[in-house]
């Protein structure tokens, strides 16, 4: 057993932090307030090989794994510049295409994902299905000489469509009256028949949410990723990485907020001593620190399990649960430490609350994780 | 183009400095690359890139076979490193350090030797020119830019008034002013490649020094006492009651700045 981080991992963290510091937390906060993408930071990290760190080397990636991608998520968030789309473009789309894509699909899409030049976002959630993937109704059927597909249906809460060149779409390829068999398609984000309607949310984030309407969107056969009907299993190749990187993002947010709060509590004097000396302030921060670091351990374990091709579902779920809860404790304690300043735009804390709050719901919500742990870890009867 | 770059590995300046009983900086903690050397590394990489071929070789003298600072420069793109590490070098002064580095560098031939103008821990600013003297090289200090012109270098040397353009034949030693180039961040491929780049480790025996000519026993300088720098005054707080600008102007006028 060895918990020491190796030299390369330390160097990776230092480099990612330095690149993010060139932009600074204010850069993220102002982009979150104005809801504009943090493209410059994405490209800078891409230029240095950190966006596609988990993708295979022969397609321009770093040839590393989820452990390293999770470090990128953690470290960028810990500098106050979290990148939500790492969960989607690098973790899900990248992993799915690298694992199940054909040679020509990998050659076509992965180098641009790795360099940060383009993004592929992920569309699974539907208004009538929610967390119940078996109920997906977006339907793809073969058309023409069976050499192309037509997709119809609706997706919502799809992040970053405005920043993406393409969308990895999960669609049912079995008739509606049969058990759902799912398949994955890469759809251009400007495909005819696809309408993208912004879905306003009140949390402030640089990444926008969209509702997508697919009205007989035609894609050629080479846009089917992996095996027809095998989409459920294939999606899971990407969902664990999404949960693990989501946990990494939360750990980073937690660390950033606690660092800010500790700085403030060390200098803010209201009576005779800095407010950090008051246990009403310090204990809430210390408790959140413990929660964040415990979540970090489970996150690293889950990433390691995934990279070693061991079952990672339980650890990924636990990490995602613990990290989102810890991030929320951290940001809440940080805001409370700042008093009125905690809500001031100038202090920039509230956008992190919005992101942490989103991450308690997505990519898998807290309750679904508790269901999973109750049923699979404890052997309790299933709830749904 | 073959360039040697002197890289000092120093205790993290962000951590409080510790002194040993002889008033030497304790170097038993983890060491990092002196930031002021990152400019020389960057300049060397740019010159080799521009030349189309060549090699950037790092030279460092550090205790405990410390290589983490060197790995950082290797991750930036330097090709290999030479580390001189020997317990008998403890207590070396600037001249001893220059002798050791000069001897290690002198084993090969380089077109250019680069160093920072001074280190961020010792601040003597004397080691590079001593290396030049020992290697019998011409030296130019405070460079803000270097261009290759045939067998010579055109060095823009910073002065108080601006800069001088100095032509110097190669091989030469040039010291690089901090901040004149933007040191690149290591990319992930660089970090992974740095792992397998060669780091040659030398002792003073490998360089044929007698133990009494270097280290504490060879040092010509001794530090007789140290005292803390005077702490800065608290400064003046200008309370703005609508006339803040007038008070600031008054203050600047008193300094004869405006």
PDB file of C-alpha atoms in Angstrom, chain B:
ATOM      1  CA  UNK B   1      23.449  24.388 -30.981  1.00  0.00           C
ATOM      2  CA  UNK B   2      24.569  22.896 -27.696  1.00  0.00           C
ATOM      3  CA  UNK B   3      23.731  24.879 -24.570  1.00  0.00           C
ATOM      4  CA  UNK B   4      24.581  24.284 -20.914  1.00  0.00           C
ATOM      5  CA  UNK B   5      22.180  25.801 -18.393  1.00  0.00           C
ATOM      6  CA  UNK B   6      23.045  26.184 -14.717  1.00  0.00           C
ATOM      7  CA  UNK B   7      20.036  25.298 -12.611  1.00  0.00           C
ATOM      8  CA  UNK B   8      20.003  25.799  -8.867  1.00  0.00           C
ATOM      9  CA  UNK B   9      17.724  23.716  -6.704  1.00  0.00           C
ATOM     10  CA  UNK B  10      16.713  25.699  -3.657  1.00  0.00           C
ATOM     11  CA  UNK B  11      14.422  25.342  -0.617  1.00  0.00           C
ATOM     12  CA  UNK B  12      10.924  26.550  -1.458  1.00  0.00           C
ATOM     13  CA  UNK B  13      11.084  30.359  -0.978  1.00  0.00           C
ATOM     14  CA  UNK B  14       7.462  30.248   0.182  1.00  0.00           C
ATOM     15  CA  UNK B  15       8.506  28.271   3.283  1.00  0.00           C
ATOM     16  CA  UNK B  16      10.355  29.996   6.143  1.00  0.00           C
ATOM     17  CA  UNK B  17      14.135  29.705   5.678  1.00  0.00           C
ATOM     18  CA  UNK B  18      16.129  27.673   8.215  1.00  0.00           C
ATOM     19  CA  UNK B  19      19.822  28.220   8.969  1.00  0.00           C
ATOM     20  CA  UNK B  20      22.268  25.633  10.231  1.00  0.00           C
ATOM     21  CA  UNK B  21      24.849  26.256  12.995  1.00  0.00           C
ATOM     22  CA  UNK B  22      27.323  27.766  10.468  1.00  0.00           C
ATOM     23  CA  UNK B  23      24.737  30.234   9.178  1.00  0.00           C
ATOM     24  CA  UNK B  24      24.312  28.275   5.999  1.00  0.00           C
ATOM     25  CA  UNK B  25      20.861  27.835   4.547  1.00  0.00           C
ATOM     26  CA  UNK B  26      19.560  24.401   5.591  1.00  0.00           C
ATOM     27  CA  UNK B  27      18.982  22.387   2.435  1.00  0.00           C
ATOM     28  CA  UNK B  28      17.637  19.226   4.009  1.00  0.00           C
ATOM     29  CA  UNK B  29      14.083  19.920   2.846  1.00  0.00           C
ATOM     30  CA  UNK B  30      12.643  19.153  -0.550  1.00  0.00           C
ATOM     31  CA  UNK B  31      14.267  21.435  -3.101  1.00  0.00           C
ATOM     32  CA  UNK B  32      12.666  23.057  -6.135  1.00  0.00           C
ATOM     33  CA  UNK B  33      14.075  24.689  -9.247  1.00  0.00           C
ATOM     34  CA  UNK B  34      15.020  28.304  -8.592  1.00  0.00           C
ATOM     35  CA  UNK B  35      12.448  30.296 -10.525  1.00  0.00           C
ATOM     36  CA  UNK B  36      15.150  32.655 -11.774  1.00  0.00           C
ATOM     37  CA  UNK B  37      16.726  29.722 -13.632  1.00  0.00           C
ATOM     38  CA  UNK B  38      13.526  28.946 -15.509  1.00  0.00           C
ATOM     39  CA  UNK B  39      14.229  31.950 -17.781  1.00  0.00           C
ATOM     40  CA  UNK B  40      17.595  30.525 -18.828  1.00  0.00           C
ATOM     41  CA  UNK B  41      16.005  27.147 -19.500  1.00  0.00           C
ATOM     42  CA  UNK B  42      13.318  28.777 -21.616  1.00  0.00           C
ATOM     43  CA  UNK B  43      15.822  30.884 -23.522  1.00  0.00           C
ATOM     44  CA  UNK B  44      17.977  27.819 -24.203  1.00  0.00           C
ATOM     45  CA  UNK B  45      14.979  25.854 -25.470  1.00  0.00           C
ATOM     46  CA  UNK B  46      14.003  28.722 -27.765  1.00  0.00           C
ATOM     47  CA  UNK B  47      17.543  29.046 -29.155  1.00  0.00           C
ATOM     48  CA  UNK B  48      17.779  25.315 -29.867  1.00  0.00           C
ATOM     49  CA  UNK B  49      14.316  25.353 -31.459  1.00  0.00           C
ATOM     50  CA  UNK B  50      15.376  28.238 -33.657  1.00  0.00           C
ATOM     51  CA  UNK B  51      18.650  26.566 -34.584  1.00  0.00           C
ATOM     52  CA  UNK B  52      16.661  23.518 -35.687  1.00  0.00           C
ATOM     53  CA  UNK B  53      18.891  21.083 -33.814  1.00  0.00           C
ATOM     54  CA  UNK B  54      20.886  20.889 -30.656  1.00  0.00           C
ATOM     55  CA  UNK B  55      20.825  19.990 -27.033  1.00  0.00           C
ATOM     56  CA  UNK B  56      20.033  21.683 -23.736  1.00  0.00           C
ATOM     57  CA  UNK B  57      22.016  20.187 -20.841  1.00  0.00           C
ATOM     58  CA  UNK B  58      21.334  21.169 -17.244  1.00  0.00           C
ATOM     59  CA  UNK B  59      24.027  21.447 -14.592  1.00  0.00           C
ATOM     60  CA  UNK B  60      23.200  21.529 -10.911  1.00  0.00           C
ATOM     61  CA  UNK B  61      25.065  21.130  -7.650  1.00  0.00           C
ATOM     62  CA  UNK B  62      22.734  20.038  -4.871  1.00  0.00           C
ATOM     63  CA  UNK B  63      22.764  17.925  -1.723  1.00  0.00           C
ATOM     64  CA  UNK B  64      21.099  14.566  -1.279  1.00  0.00           C
ATOM     65  CA  UNK B  65      21.034  13.672  -4.964  1.00  0.00           C
ATOM     66  CA  UNK B  66      18.108  16.046  -5.324  1.00  0.00           C
ATOM     67  CA  UNK B  67      16.605  15.943  -8.810  1.00  0.00           C
ATOM     68  CA  UNK B  68      13.057  17.252  -8.495  1.00  0.00           C
ATOM     69  CA  UNK B  69      14.004  20.736  -9.678  1.00  0.00           C
ATOM     70  CA  UNK B  70      15.899  19.229 -12.586  1.00  0.00           C
ATOM     71  CA  UNK B  71      12.911  17.069 -13.523  1.00  0.00           C
ATOM     72  CA  UNK B  72      10.887  20.234 -13.851  1.00  0.00           C
ATOM     73  CA  UNK B  73      13.368  21.692 -16.365  1.00  0.00           C
ATOM     74  CA  UNK B  74      13.554  18.324 -18.153  1.00  0.00           C
ATOM     75  CA  UNK B  75       9.736  18.336 -18.348  1.00  0.00           C
ATOM     76  CA  UNK B  76       9.951  21.784 -19.966  1.00  0.00           C
ATOM     77  CA  UNK B  77      12.061  20.154 -22.685  1.00  0.00           C
ATOM     78  CA  UNK B  78      15.744  20.113 -21.642  1.00  0.00           C
ATOM     79  CA  UNK B  79      17.437  16.984 -22.970  1.00  0.00           C
ATOM     80  CA  UNK B  80      19.516  15.726 -20.072  1.00  0.00           C
ATOM     81  CA  UNK B  81      21.044  16.798 -16.786  1.00  0.00           C
ATOM     82  CA  UNK B  82      24.261  16.524 -14.821  1.00  0.00           C
ATOM     83  CA  UNK B  83      23.968  16.600 -11.040  1.00  0.00           C
ATOM     84  CA  UNK B  84      26.957  17.032  -8.781  1.00  0.00           C
ATOM     85  CA  UNK B  85      26.014  15.801  -5.345  1.00  0.00           C
ATOM     86  CA  UNK B  86      28.485  14.977  -2.617  1.00  0.00           C
ATOM     87  CA  UNK B  87      28.270  15.393   1.162  1.00  0.00           C
ATOM     88  CA  UNK B  88      31.797  16.878   1.040  1.00  0.00           C
ATOM     89  CA  UNK B  89      30.397  19.849  -0.922  1.00  0.00           C
ATOM     90  CA  UNK B  90      28.364  21.069   2.069  1.00  0.00           C
ATOM     91  CA  UNK B  91      29.354  24.600   3.049  1.00  0.00           C
ATOM     92  CA  UNK B  92      30.677  25.525  -0.400  1.00  0.00           C
ATOM     93  CA  UNK B  93      30.931  29.237  -1.114  1.00  0.00           C
ATOM     94  CA  UNK B  94      30.220  30.840  -4.494  1.00  0.00           C
ATOM     95  CA  UNK B  95      33.756  30.238  -5.754  1.00  0.00           C
ATOM     96  CA  UNK B  96      33.706  26.540  -4.826  1.00  0.00           C
ATOM     97  CA  UNK B  97      30.366  26.191  -6.522  1.00  0.00           C
ATOM     98  CA  UNK B  98      31.742  27.889  -9.622  1.00  0.00           C
ATOM     99  CA  UNK B  99      34.772  25.571  -9.632  1.00  0.00           C
ATOM    100  CA  UNK B 100      32.593  22.486  -9.413  1.00  0.00           C
ATOM    101  CA  UNK B 101      30.139  23.625 -12.073  1.00  0.00           C
ATOM    102  CA  UNK B 102      32.942  24.811 -14.372  1.00  0.00           C
ATOM    103  CA  UNK B 103      34.697  21.480 -14.122  1.00  0.00           C
ATOM    104  CA  UNK B 104      31.521  19.548 -14.878  1.00  0.00           C
ATOM    105  CA  UNK B 105      30.614  21.822 -17.792  1.00  0.00           C
ATOM    106  CA  UNK B 106      34.208  21.772 -19.064  1.00  0.00           C
ATOM    107  CA  UNK B 107      34.069  18.023 -19.687  1.00  0.00           C
ATOM    108  CA  UNK B 108      32.100  18.741 -22.868  1.00  0.00           C
ATOM    109  CA  UNK B 109      32.122  21.567 -25.360  1.00  0.00           C
ATOM    110  CA  UNK B 110      29.177  23.926 -25.491  1.00  0.00           C
ATOM    111  CA  UNK B 111      28.353  26.858 -27.752  1.00  0.00           C
ATOM    112  CA  UNK B 112      26.779  28.710 -24.868  1.00  0.00           C
ATOM    113  CA  UNK B 113      26.540  28.491 -21.083  1.00  0.00           C
ATOM    114  CA  UNK B 114      23.472  30.165 -19.588  1.00  0.00           C
ATOM    115  CA  UNK B 115      22.840  31.076 -15.962  1.00  0.00           C
ATOM    116  CA  UNK B 116      20.526  33.347 -14.025  1.00  0.00           C
ATOM    117  CA  UNK B 117      21.947  36.712 -12.947  1.00  0.00           C
ATOM    118  CA  UNK B 118      21.664  35.540  -9.348  1.00  0.00           C
ATOM    119  CA  UNK B 119      20.006  32.829  -7.309  1.00  0.00           C
ATOM    120  CA  UNK B 120      16.916  33.451  -5.207  1.00  0.00           C
ATOM    121  CA  UNK B 121      18.482  32.020  -2.036  1.00  0.00           C
ATOM    122  CA  UNK B 122      22.141  33.102  -1.981  1.00  0.00           C
ATOM    123  CA  UNK B 123      21.847  36.261  -4.106  1.00  0.00           C
ATOM    124  CA  UNK B 124      25.634  36.588  -4.508  1.00  0.00           C
ATOM    125  CA  UNK B 125      25.319  37.043  -8.259  1.00  0.00           C
ATOM    126  CA  UNK B 126      28.969  36.040  -8.600  1.00  0.00           C
ATOM    127  CA  UNK B 127      28.920  32.356  -9.533  1.00  0.00           C
ATOM    128  CA  UNK B 128      28.233  32.728 -13.299  1.00  0.00           C
ATOM    129  CA  UNK B 129      31.118  35.108 -14.046  1.00  0.00           C
ATOM    130  CA  UNK B 130      33.455  32.956 -11.957  1.00  0.00           C
ATOM    131  CA  UNK B 131      32.441  29.960 -14.082  1.00  0.00           C
ATOM    132  CA  UNK B 132      33.224  32.015 -17.205  1.00  0.00           C
ATOM    133  CA  UNK B 133      36.626  32.961 -15.816  1.00  0.00           C
ATOM    134  CA  UNK B 134      37.461  29.359 -14.892  1.00  0.00           C
ATOM    135  CA  UNK B 135      36.387  28.119 -18.329  1.00  0.00           C
ATOM    136  CA  UNK B 136      38.144  31.040 -20.005  1.00  0.00           C
ATOM    137  CA  UNK B 137      34.931  32.147 -21.709  1.00  0.00           C
ATOM    138  CA  UNK B 138      33.802  35.680 -22.493  1.00  0.00           C
ATOM    139  CA  UNK B 139      30.739  36.581 -20.458  1.00  0.00           C
ATOM    140  CA  UNK B 140      27.826  38.963 -20.868  1.00  0.00           C
ATOM    141  CA  UNK B 141      25.511  39.658 -17.949  1.00  0.00           C
ATOM    142  CA  UNK B 142      21.891  40.826 -17.636  1.00  0.00           C
ATOM    143  CA  UNK B 143      20.741  39.557 -21.024  1.00  0.00           C
ATOM    144  CA  UNK B 144      17.181  40.230 -22.074  1.00  0.00           C
ATOM    145  CA  UNK B 145      17.603  38.589 -25.451  1.00  0.00           C
ATOM    146  CA  UNK B 146      20.102  36.494 -27.393  1.00  0.00           C
ATOM    147  CA  UNK B 147      20.366  36.063 -31.140  1.00  0.00           C
ATOM    148  CA  UNK B 148      22.734  33.837 -33.026  1.00  0.00           C
ATOM    149  CA  UNK B 149      24.742  35.504 -35.792  1.00  0.00           C
ATOM    150  CA  UNK B 150      27.115  33.059 -37.426  1.00  0.00           C
ATOM    151  CA  UNK B 151      29.758  32.127 -34.874  1.00  0.00           C
ATOM    152  CA  UNK B 152      28.736  34.988 -32.591  1.00  0.00           C
ATOM    153  CA  UNK B 153      25.870  35.965 -30.371  1.00  0.00           C
ATOM    154  CA  UNK B 154      24.156  39.323 -30.310  1.00  0.00           C
ATOM    155  CA  UNK B 155      23.136  39.897 -26.710  1.00  0.00           C
ATOM    156  CA  UNK B 156      20.764  42.638 -25.633  1.00  0.00           C
ATOM    157  CA  UNK B 157      22.217  43.592 -22.264  1.00  0.00           C
ATOM    158  CA  UNK B 158      19.936  45.499 -19.915  1.00  0.00           C
ATOM    159  CA  UNK B 159      21.225  48.743 -18.499  1.00  0.00           C
ATOM    160  CA  UNK B 160      19.633  51.394 -16.339  1.00  0.00           C
ATOM    161  CA  UNK B 161      18.990  53.516 -19.414  1.00  0.00           C
ATOM    162  CA  UNK B 162      17.826  50.787 -21.795  1.00  0.00           C
ATOM    163  CA  UNK B 163      19.977  48.092 -23.317  1.00  0.00           C
ATOM    164  CA  UNK B 164      23.300  47.657 -25.054  1.00  0.00           C
ATOM    165  CA  UNK B 165      23.754  45.385 -28.021  1.00  0.00           C
ATOM    166  CA  UNK B 166      26.864  43.317 -27.492  1.00  0.00           C
ATOM    167  CA  UNK B 167      28.405  40.942 -29.975  1.00  0.00           C
ATOM    168  CA  UNK B 168      30.286  38.104 -28.354  1.00  0.00           C
ATOM    169  CA  UNK B 169      32.047  35.142 -30.007  1.00  0.00           C
ATOM    170  CA  UNK B 170      30.966  31.635 -29.053  1.00  0.00           C
ATOM    171  CA  UNK B 171      31.535  29.787 -26.861  1.00  0.00           C
ATOM    172  CA  UNK B 172      30.404  32.294 -24.252  1.00  0.00           C
ATOM    173  CA  UNK B 173      28.617  32.532 -20.934  1.00  0.00           C
ATOM    174  CA  UNK B 174      25.523  34.727 -20.675  1.00  0.00           C
ATOM    175  CA  UNK B 175      23.438  35.485 -17.617  1.00  0.00           C
ATOM    176  CA  UNK B 176      19.723  35.940 -18.166  1.00  0.00           C
ATOM    177  CA  UNK B 177      17.634  38.497 -16.318  1.00  0.00           C
ATOM    178  CA  UNK B 178      14.503  37.170 -14.645  1.00  0.00           C
ATOM    179  CA  UNK B 179      11.240  37.904 -16.430  1.00  0.00           C
ATOM    180  CA  UNK B 180      12.637  38.476 -19.937  1.00  0.00           C
ATOM    181  CA  UNK B 181      10.978  35.396 -21.455  1.00  0.00           C
ATOM    182  CA  UNK B 182       7.837  33.506 -20.515  1.00  0.00           C
ATOM    183  CA  UNK B 183       8.950  30.110 -19.182  1.00  0.00           C
ATOM    184  CA  UNK B 184       6.711  27.440 -20.665  1.00  0.00           C
ATOM    185  CA  UNK B 185       4.607  25.211 -18.452  1.00  0.00           C
ATOM    186  CA  UNK B 186       5.529  21.557 -18.733  1.00  0.00           C
ATOM    187  CA  UNK B 187       3.009  19.730 -20.875  1.00  0.00           C
ATOM    188  CA  UNK B 188       1.893  16.239 -19.929  1.00  0.00           C
ATOM    189  CA  UNK B 189       4.064  14.527 -22.526  1.00  0.00           C
ATOM    190  CA  UNK B 190       7.041  16.514 -21.218  1.00  0.00           C
ATOM    191  CA  UNK B 191       6.346  15.416 -17.663  1.00  0.00           C
ATOM    192  CA  UNK B 192       6.181  11.765 -18.699  1.00  0.00           C
ATOM    193  CA  UNK B 193       9.277  12.042 -20.911  1.00  0.00           C
ATOM    194  CA  UNK B 194      11.283  13.695 -18.113  1.00  0.00           C
ATOM    195  CA  UNK B 195      11.082  10.440 -16.162  1.00  0.00           C
ATOM    196  CA  UNK B 196      13.335   8.654 -18.607  1.00  0.00           C
ATOM    197  CA  UNK B 197      15.713  11.485 -19.530  1.00  0.00           C
ATOM    198  CA  UNK B 198      19.272  10.845 -18.353  1.00  0.00           C
ATOM    199  CA  UNK B 199      20.512  12.482 -15.160  1.00  0.00           C
ATOM    200  CA  UNK B 200      24.227  11.851 -14.723  1.00  0.00           C
ATOM    201  CA  UNK B 201      25.294  11.932 -11.076  1.00  0.00           C
ATOM    202  CA  UNK B 202      28.837  12.968 -10.222  1.00  0.00           C
ATOM    203  CA  UNK B 203      30.827  13.076  -6.984  1.00  0.00           C
ATOM    204  CA  UNK B 204      33.851  15.301  -6.362  1.00  0.00           C
ATOM    205  CA  UNK B 205      36.022  12.244  -7.047  1.00  0.00           C
ATOM    206  CA  UNK B 206      34.518  12.000 -10.531  1.00  0.00           C
ATOM    207  CA  UNK B 207      35.625  15.606 -11.074  1.00  0.00           C
ATOM    208  CA  UNK B 208      39.043  14.956  -9.464  1.00  0.00           C
ATOM    209  CA  UNK B 209      38.719  17.534  -6.703  1.00  0.00           C
ATOM    210  CA  UNK B 210      40.569  17.020  -3.470  1.00  0.00           C
ATOM    211  CA  UNK B 211      38.117  17.298  -0.563  1.00  0.00           C
ATOM    212  CA  UNK B 212      39.948  20.272   0.959  1.00  0.00           C
ATOM    213  CA  UNK B 213      39.626  22.371  -2.198  1.00  0.00           C
ATOM    214  CA  UNK B 214      35.819  22.492  -2.166  1.00  0.00           C
ATOM    215  CA  UNK B 215      33.004  22.427   0.382  1.00  0.00           C
ATOM    216  CA  UNK B 216      33.390  24.112   3.764  1.00  0.00           C
ATOM    217  CA  UNK B 217      37.112  23.402   3.947  1.00  0.00           C
ATOM    218  CA  UNK B 218      37.764  24.944   0.535  1.00  0.00           C
ATOM    219  CA  UNK B 219      35.549  27.980   1.086  1.00  0.00           C
ATOM    220  CA  UNK B 220      37.248  31.386   1.138  1.00  0.00           C
ATOM    221  CA  UNK B 221      34.172  33.079   2.529  1.00  0.00           C
ATOM    222  CA  UNK B 222      32.852  32.498   6.021  1.00  0.00           C
ATOM    223  CA  UNK B 223      29.635  33.875   7.367  1.00  0.00           C
ATOM    224  CA  UNK B 224      30.433  35.361  10.734  1.00  0.00           C
ATOM    225  CA  UNK B 225      26.994  36.480  11.842  1.00  0.00           C
ATOM    226  CA  UNK B 226      23.511  36.990  10.552  1.00  0.00           C
ATOM    227  CA  UNK B 227      20.679  39.215  11.671  1.00  0.00           C
ATOM    228  CA  UNK B 228      17.102  39.564  10.536  1.00  0.00           C
ATOM    229  CA  UNK B 229      16.370  42.228   7.941  1.00  0.00           C
ATOM    230  CA  UNK B 230      14.696  45.310   9.361  1.00  0.00           C
ATOM    231  CA  UNK B 231      10.982  44.831   9.210  1.00  0.00           C
ATOM    232  CA  UNK B 232       9.113  47.295   7.111  1.00  0.00           C
ATOM    233  CA  UNK B 233       7.195  50.097   8.749  1.00  0.00           C
ATOM    234  CA  UNK B 234       3.446  49.903   8.906  1.00  0.00           C
ATOM    235  CA  UNK B 235       2.977  52.425   6.084  1.00  0.00           C
ATOM    236  CA  UNK B 236       0.502  55.255   5.986  1.00  0.00           C
ATOM    237  CA  UNK B 237      -3.204  54.727   5.785  1.00  0.00           C
ATOM    238  CA  UNK B 238      -4.999  57.394   3.802  1.00  0.00           C
ATOM    239  CA  UNK B 239      -8.632  57.621   4.855  1.00  0.00           C
ATOM    240  CA  UNK B 240     -10.717  58.840   1.972  1.00  0.00           C
ATOM    241  CA  UNK B 241     -13.226  61.403   3.154  1.00  0.00           C
ATOM    242  CA  UNK B 242     -13.836  62.679  -0.330  1.00  0.00           C
ATOM    243  CA  UNK B 243     -10.348  64.181  -0.463  1.00  0.00           C
ATOM    244  CA  UNK B 244      -8.355  60.938  -0.827  1.00  0.00           C
ATOM    245  CA  UNK B 245      -6.960  61.961  -4.199  1.00  0.00           C
ATOM    246  CA  UNK B 246      -5.664  65.277  -2.800  1.00  0.00           C
ATOM    247  CA  UNK B 247      -3.892  63.459   0.046  1.00  0.00           C
ATOM    248  CA  UNK B 248      -2.290  61.031  -2.399  1.00  0.00           C
ATOM    249  CA  UNK B 249      -1.115  63.884  -4.637  1.00  0.00           C
ATOM    250  CA  UNK B 250       0.264  65.712  -1.598  1.00  0.00           C
ATOM    251  CA  UNK B 251       2.168  62.575  -0.563  1.00  0.00           C
ATOM    252  CA  UNK B 252       3.581  61.980  -4.047  1.00  0.00           C
ATOM    253  CA  UNK B 253       4.617  65.629  -4.218  1.00  0.00           C
ATOM    254  CA  UNK B 254       6.422  65.282  -0.890  1.00  0.00           C
ATOM    255  CA  UNK B 255       8.417  62.429  -2.444  1.00  0.00           C
ATOM    256  CA  UNK B 256       9.066  64.667  -5.450  1.00  0.00           C
ATOM    257  CA  UNK B 257       7.655  61.925  -7.656  1.00  0.00           C
ATOM    258  CA  UNK B 258       5.248  64.345  -9.298  1.00  0.00           C
TER     259      UNK B 258
END
